Every structure is written in C-alpha cells, then in structure tokens.
Short mmCIF file of C-alpha atoms in Angstrom, two decimals:
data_model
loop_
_atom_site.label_atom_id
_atom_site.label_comp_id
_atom_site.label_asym_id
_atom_site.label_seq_id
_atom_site.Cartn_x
_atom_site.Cartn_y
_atom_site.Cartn_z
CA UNK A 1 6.78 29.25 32.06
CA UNK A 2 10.61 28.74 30.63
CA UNK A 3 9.99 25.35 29.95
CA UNK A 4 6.63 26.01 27.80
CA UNK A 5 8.54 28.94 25.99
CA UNK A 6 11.26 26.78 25.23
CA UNK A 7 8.57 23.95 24.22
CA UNK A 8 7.23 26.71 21.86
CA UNK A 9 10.24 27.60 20.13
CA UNK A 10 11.37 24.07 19.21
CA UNK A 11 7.92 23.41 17.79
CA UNK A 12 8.78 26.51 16.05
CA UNK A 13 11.88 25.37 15.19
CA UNK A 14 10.41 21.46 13.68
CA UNK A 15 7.60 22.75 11.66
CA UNK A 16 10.39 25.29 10.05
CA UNK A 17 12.99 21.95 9.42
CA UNK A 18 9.83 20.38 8.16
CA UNK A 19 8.81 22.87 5.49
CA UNK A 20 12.36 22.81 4.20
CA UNK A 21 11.83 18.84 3.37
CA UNK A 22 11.13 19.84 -0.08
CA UNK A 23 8.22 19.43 -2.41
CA UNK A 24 5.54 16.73 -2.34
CA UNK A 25 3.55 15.04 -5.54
CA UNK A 26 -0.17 15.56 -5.28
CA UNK A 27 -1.19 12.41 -3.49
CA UNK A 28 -4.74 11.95 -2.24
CA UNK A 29 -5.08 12.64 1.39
CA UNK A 30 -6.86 11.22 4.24
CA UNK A 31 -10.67 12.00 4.21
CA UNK A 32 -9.99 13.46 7.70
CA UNK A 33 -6.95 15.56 8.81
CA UNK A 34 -7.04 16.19 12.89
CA UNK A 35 -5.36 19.55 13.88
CA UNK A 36 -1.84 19.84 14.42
CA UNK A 37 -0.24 18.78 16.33
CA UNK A 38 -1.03 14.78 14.97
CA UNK A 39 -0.81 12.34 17.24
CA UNK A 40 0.90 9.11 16.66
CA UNK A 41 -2.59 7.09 17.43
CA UNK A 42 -4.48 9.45 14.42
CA UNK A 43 -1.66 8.74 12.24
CA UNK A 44 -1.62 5.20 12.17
CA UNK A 45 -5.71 5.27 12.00
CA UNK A 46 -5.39 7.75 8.94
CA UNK A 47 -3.43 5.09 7.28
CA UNK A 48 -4.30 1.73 8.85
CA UNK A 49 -0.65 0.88 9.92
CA UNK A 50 0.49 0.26 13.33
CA UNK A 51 2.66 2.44 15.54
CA UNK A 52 5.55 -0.10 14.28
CA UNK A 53 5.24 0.56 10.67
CA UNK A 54 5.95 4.81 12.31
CA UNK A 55 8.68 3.60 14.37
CA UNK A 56 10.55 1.83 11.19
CA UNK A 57 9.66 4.94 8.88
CA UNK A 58 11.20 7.17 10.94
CA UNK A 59 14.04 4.77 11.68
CA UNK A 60 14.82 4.88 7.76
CA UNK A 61 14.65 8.12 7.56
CA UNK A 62 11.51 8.59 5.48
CA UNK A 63 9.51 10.18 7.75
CA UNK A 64 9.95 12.32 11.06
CA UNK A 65 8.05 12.95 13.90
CA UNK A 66 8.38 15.39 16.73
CA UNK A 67 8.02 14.57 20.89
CA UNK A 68 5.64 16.08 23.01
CA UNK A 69 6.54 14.32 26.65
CA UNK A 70 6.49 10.56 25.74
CA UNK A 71 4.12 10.86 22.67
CA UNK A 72 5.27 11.56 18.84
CA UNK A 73 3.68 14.17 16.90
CA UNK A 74 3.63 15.39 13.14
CA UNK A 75 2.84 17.98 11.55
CA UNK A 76 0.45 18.24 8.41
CA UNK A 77 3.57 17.92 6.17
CA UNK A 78 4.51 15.04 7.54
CA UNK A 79 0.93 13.44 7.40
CA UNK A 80 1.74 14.59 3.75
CA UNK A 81 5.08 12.41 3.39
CA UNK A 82 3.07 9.66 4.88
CA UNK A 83 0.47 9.71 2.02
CA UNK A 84 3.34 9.35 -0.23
CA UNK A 85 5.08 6.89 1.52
CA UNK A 86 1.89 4.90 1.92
CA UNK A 87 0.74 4.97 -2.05
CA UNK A 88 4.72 3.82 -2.88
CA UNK A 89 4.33 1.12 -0.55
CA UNK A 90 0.59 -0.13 -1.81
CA UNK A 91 1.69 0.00 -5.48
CA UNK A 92 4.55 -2.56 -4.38
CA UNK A 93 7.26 -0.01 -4.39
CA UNK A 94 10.52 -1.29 -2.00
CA UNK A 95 11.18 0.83 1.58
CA UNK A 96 14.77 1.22 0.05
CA UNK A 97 13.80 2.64 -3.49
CA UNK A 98 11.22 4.74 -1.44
CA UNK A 99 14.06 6.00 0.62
CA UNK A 100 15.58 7.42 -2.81
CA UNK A 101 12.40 8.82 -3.93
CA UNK A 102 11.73 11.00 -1.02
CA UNK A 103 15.54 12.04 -1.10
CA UNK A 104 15.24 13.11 -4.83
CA UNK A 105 11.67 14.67 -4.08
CA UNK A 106 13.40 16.76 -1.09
CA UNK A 107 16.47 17.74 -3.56
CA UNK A 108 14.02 19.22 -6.15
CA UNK A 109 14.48 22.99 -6.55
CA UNK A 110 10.45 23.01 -7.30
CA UNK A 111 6.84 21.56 -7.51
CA UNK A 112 7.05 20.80 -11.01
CA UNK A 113 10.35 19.08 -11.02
CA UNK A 114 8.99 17.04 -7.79
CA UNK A 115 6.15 16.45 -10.15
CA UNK A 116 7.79 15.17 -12.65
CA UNK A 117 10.26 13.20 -10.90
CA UNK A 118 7.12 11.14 -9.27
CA UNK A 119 5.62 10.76 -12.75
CA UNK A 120 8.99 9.16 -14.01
CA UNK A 121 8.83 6.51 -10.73
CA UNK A 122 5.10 5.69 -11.38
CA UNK A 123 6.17 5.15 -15.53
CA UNK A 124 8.65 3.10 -14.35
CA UNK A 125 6.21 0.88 -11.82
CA UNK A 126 3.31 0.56 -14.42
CA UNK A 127 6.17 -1.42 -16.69
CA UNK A 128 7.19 -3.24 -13.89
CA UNK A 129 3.29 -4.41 -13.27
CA UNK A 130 2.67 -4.96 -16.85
CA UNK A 131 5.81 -7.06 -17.08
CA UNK A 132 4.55 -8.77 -14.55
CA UNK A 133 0.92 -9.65 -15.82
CA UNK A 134 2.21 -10.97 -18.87
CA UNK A 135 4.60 -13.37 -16.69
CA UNK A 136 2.16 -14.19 -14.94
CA UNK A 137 -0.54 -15.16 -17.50
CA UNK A 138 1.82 -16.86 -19.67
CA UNK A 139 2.50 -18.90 -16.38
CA UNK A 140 -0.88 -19.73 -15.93
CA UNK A 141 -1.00 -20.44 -19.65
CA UNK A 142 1.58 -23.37 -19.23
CA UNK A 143 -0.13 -24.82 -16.53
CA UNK A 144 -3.35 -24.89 -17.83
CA UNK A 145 -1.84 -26.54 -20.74
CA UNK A 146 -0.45 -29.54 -18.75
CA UNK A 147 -3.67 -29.87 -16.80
CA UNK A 148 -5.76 -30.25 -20.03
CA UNK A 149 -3.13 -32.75 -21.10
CA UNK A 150 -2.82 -34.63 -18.45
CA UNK A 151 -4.14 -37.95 -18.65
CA UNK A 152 -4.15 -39.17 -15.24
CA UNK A 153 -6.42 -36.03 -14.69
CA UNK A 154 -6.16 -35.77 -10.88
CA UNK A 155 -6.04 -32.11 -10.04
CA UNK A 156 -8.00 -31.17 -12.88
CA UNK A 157 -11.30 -33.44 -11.51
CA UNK A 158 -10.51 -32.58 -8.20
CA UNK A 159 -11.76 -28.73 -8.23
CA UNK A 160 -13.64 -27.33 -11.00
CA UNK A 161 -15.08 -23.75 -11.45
CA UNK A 162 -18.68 -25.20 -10.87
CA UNK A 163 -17.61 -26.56 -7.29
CA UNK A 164 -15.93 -23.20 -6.68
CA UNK A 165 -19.11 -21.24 -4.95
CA UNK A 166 -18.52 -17.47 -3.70
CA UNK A 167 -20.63 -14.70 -2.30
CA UNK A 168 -20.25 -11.26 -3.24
CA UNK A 169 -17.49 -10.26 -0.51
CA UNK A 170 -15.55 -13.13 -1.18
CA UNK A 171 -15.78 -12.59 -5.19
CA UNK A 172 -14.98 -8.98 -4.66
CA UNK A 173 -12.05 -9.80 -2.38
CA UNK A 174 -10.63 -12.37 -5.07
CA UNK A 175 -11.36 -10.24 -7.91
CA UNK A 176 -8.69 -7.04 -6.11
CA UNK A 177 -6.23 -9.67 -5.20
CA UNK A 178 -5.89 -10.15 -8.42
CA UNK A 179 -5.59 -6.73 -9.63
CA UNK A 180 -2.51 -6.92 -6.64
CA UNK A 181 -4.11 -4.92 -3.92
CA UNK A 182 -2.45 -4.52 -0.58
CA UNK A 183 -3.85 -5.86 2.07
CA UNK A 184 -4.37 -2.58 3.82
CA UNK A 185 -5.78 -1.22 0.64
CA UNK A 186 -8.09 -4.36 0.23
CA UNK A 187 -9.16 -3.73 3.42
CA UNK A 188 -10.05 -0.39 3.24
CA UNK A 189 -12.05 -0.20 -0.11
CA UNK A 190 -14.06 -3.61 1.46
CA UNK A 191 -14.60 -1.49 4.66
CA UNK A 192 -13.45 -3.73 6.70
CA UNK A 193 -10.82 -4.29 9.69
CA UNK A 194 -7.82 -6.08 8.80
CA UNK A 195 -8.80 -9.28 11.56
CA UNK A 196 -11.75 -9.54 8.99
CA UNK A 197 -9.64 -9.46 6.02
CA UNK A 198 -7.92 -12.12 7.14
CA UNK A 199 -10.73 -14.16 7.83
CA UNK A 200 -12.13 -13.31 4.02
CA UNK A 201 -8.87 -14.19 2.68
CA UNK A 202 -9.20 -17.31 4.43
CA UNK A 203 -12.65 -18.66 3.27
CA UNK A 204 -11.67 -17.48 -0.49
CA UNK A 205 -8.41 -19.80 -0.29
CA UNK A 206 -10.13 -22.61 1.38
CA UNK A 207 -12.90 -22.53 -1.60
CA UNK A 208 -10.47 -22.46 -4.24
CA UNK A 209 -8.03 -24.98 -2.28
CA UNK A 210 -5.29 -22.68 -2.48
CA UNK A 211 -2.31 -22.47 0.36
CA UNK A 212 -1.69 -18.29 0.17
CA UNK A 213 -3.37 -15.35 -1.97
CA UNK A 214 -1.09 -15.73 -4.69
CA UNK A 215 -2.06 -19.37 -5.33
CA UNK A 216 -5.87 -18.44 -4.81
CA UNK A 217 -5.52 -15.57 -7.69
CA UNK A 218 -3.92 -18.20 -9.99
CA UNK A 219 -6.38 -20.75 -9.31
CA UNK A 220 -8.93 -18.71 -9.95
CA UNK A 221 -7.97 -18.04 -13.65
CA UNK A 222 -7.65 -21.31 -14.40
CA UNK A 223 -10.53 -22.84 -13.18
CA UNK A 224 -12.42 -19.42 -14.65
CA UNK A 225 -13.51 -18.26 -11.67
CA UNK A 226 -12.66 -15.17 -12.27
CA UNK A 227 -11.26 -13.85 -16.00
CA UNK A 228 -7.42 -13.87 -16.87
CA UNK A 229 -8.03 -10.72 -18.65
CA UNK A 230 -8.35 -8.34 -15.98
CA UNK A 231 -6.95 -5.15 -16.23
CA UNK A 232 -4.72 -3.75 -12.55
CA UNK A 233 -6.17 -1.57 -10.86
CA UNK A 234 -6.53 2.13 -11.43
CA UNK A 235 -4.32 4.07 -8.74
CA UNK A 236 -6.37 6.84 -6.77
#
C-alpha cells in the first residue's frame, strides 16, 4: 500500500515538473491520443519512430519520460513535445538546433511569445529551403546544359523521359521526394509501412537509374519526368 502511495505521489510529482516545461506552438497532433499514462510502444506508433529514436530524445534532453517498473511512460505534454520535436525534425531541422528551440520555447514567460519564437524558426527554415531550391535548380540547370552539349552523347541516349515508365505510387512517391519529404512523412501520407517505402524508393531509383533519392529527384527534372518547377511542400 506504501509503495503504490509513494508510486502516486511521484506521478504527482512528474506531471507537475512536466507542466512547468513551458509553452508549446500549436502543432498538429496525432489523430489518436491513448490515455495517460502513454506507453513507450503508443508513442513510437503515434509517430512512426522506433523506441531508439525515444531513447536518444530523452538522452538529449528534448524530451522526458517517466518509469512505471521497466516500461517508460509520458504524459500528454510530453506526447505534445514530441509533435514538436517530430515536425522540426521532418522539415530538416538539426537535433542540436532543436535542442535550442525547445530550451527557448521552455524559457518563454507565455503562449504568445512561444508563438512567436516558433514562427521566427519556421521564417528562418522556409529561407533555408528556398535557398536551397534555387541551388539546386541552377545545379540541374548546368548539367542539363553539358548533357545537351555533349557530343559524344552517352548518358543523354542512354535514359530518356520516354523510357522512364511509372505507376501512380511510384510517380507520387517521386513527385514528394522532391518536394523533400521525410521518409517517415512519405510514408505516412502514402499509407504505407516504412519496409514498403523502401521497396518504392527502390523501384523509382532503379527506373530512373539513379544510386540514392537525391540522384532519383534530380534525374527526374532533367529527363522531365517530373517538372523542375515544383513548389515544397505545404507544412501541416
């Protein structure tokens, strides 16, 4: 009876230390949100990680998580944290910079400072992106521009967008590589299990004769495939 008491008041005693975390950006939440305690299992389904990915969260610092005999818990704020965490990380955001974000997010003396300290990091990562595009398509602009040159014309004849044939998956899949989806992301707006990914990813490279994702995106716009002028994706 002591020993549930005492379990009691240091649940008591987290959730209290985790409401004092500070404020949290409004981030789209899982669809589904178990009662709490959350166990580590529903976490990592919630957000298609693995118990690792926890483990190294916690290990930074960014998250927490609570111990109920062997197993770790959270509570709905931290499931919260996590949705932050997990949106930094799929927009390409660095663990270390996200580290500094959730510092300054628990330092804020209110919701609309936290609010607009998130705006200022997501400002900052849509120039980042944008910088990036134009690198990238002025890359792919040079290349193209030797290929059509080229006299000996070996890579050009060897693939051409004709020979390139894709279904709708594939296409699809191709098409939000390019607009620099995550793979867990990717997966989940294909509705499909990462192992399957994989496999996807793997037919689209083959077709396009590309070694890695990257290569299969740029590829892709040359040989027309799919159209340089894509717009990235809008974030949920």
């Amino acid at each position: 009876m002591r020993d549930a008491e005492e379990s009691k008041t240091s649940l008591y005693q987290d959730v209290a230390t985790t409401k004092r975390k500070g404020f949290l950006p409004d981030i789209p939440q899982p669809s589904y949100m178990p009662p709490e305690p959350v166990g580590i299992a529903d976490m990592a389904s919630m957000f298609g990680v693995t118990h690792r990915t926890l483990h190294f969260y916690e290990e930074k610092e960014i998250i927490s998580s609570r111990r109920a005999g062997l197993m770790r818990i959270y509570s709905h704020h931290d499931v919260r944290r996590m949705a932050v965490v997990n949106f930094c990380r799929e927009i390409g955001i660095p663990v270390a910079t996200i580290q500094d974000i959730m510092q300054k997010l628990a330092d804020a003396p209110s919701q609309a400072e936290a609010d607009a300290i998130f705006q200022n990091v997501l400002n900052a990562r849509k120039s980042e992106l944008a910088g990036e595009i134009s690198s990238v398509r002025r890359q792919i602009q040079q290349i193209s521009d030797v290929l059509v040159t080229d006299d000996s014309g070996s890579e050009a004849d060897t693939l051409t967008g004709g020979d390139v044939q894709l279904d709708t998956l594939e296409r699809k899949c191709l098409e939000l590589m390019a607009e620099g989806y995550a793979p867990v992301r990717l997966a989940r707006t294909l509705g499909i299990s990462g192992d399957e990914l994989q496999k996807l990813e793997a037919r689209v490279m083959q077709k396009v004769s590309a070694n890695n994702r990257f290569q299969a995106v740029a590829k892709a716009f040359m040989l027309g495939v799919i159209s340089s002028d894509r717009q990235p994706a809008e974030q949920e």
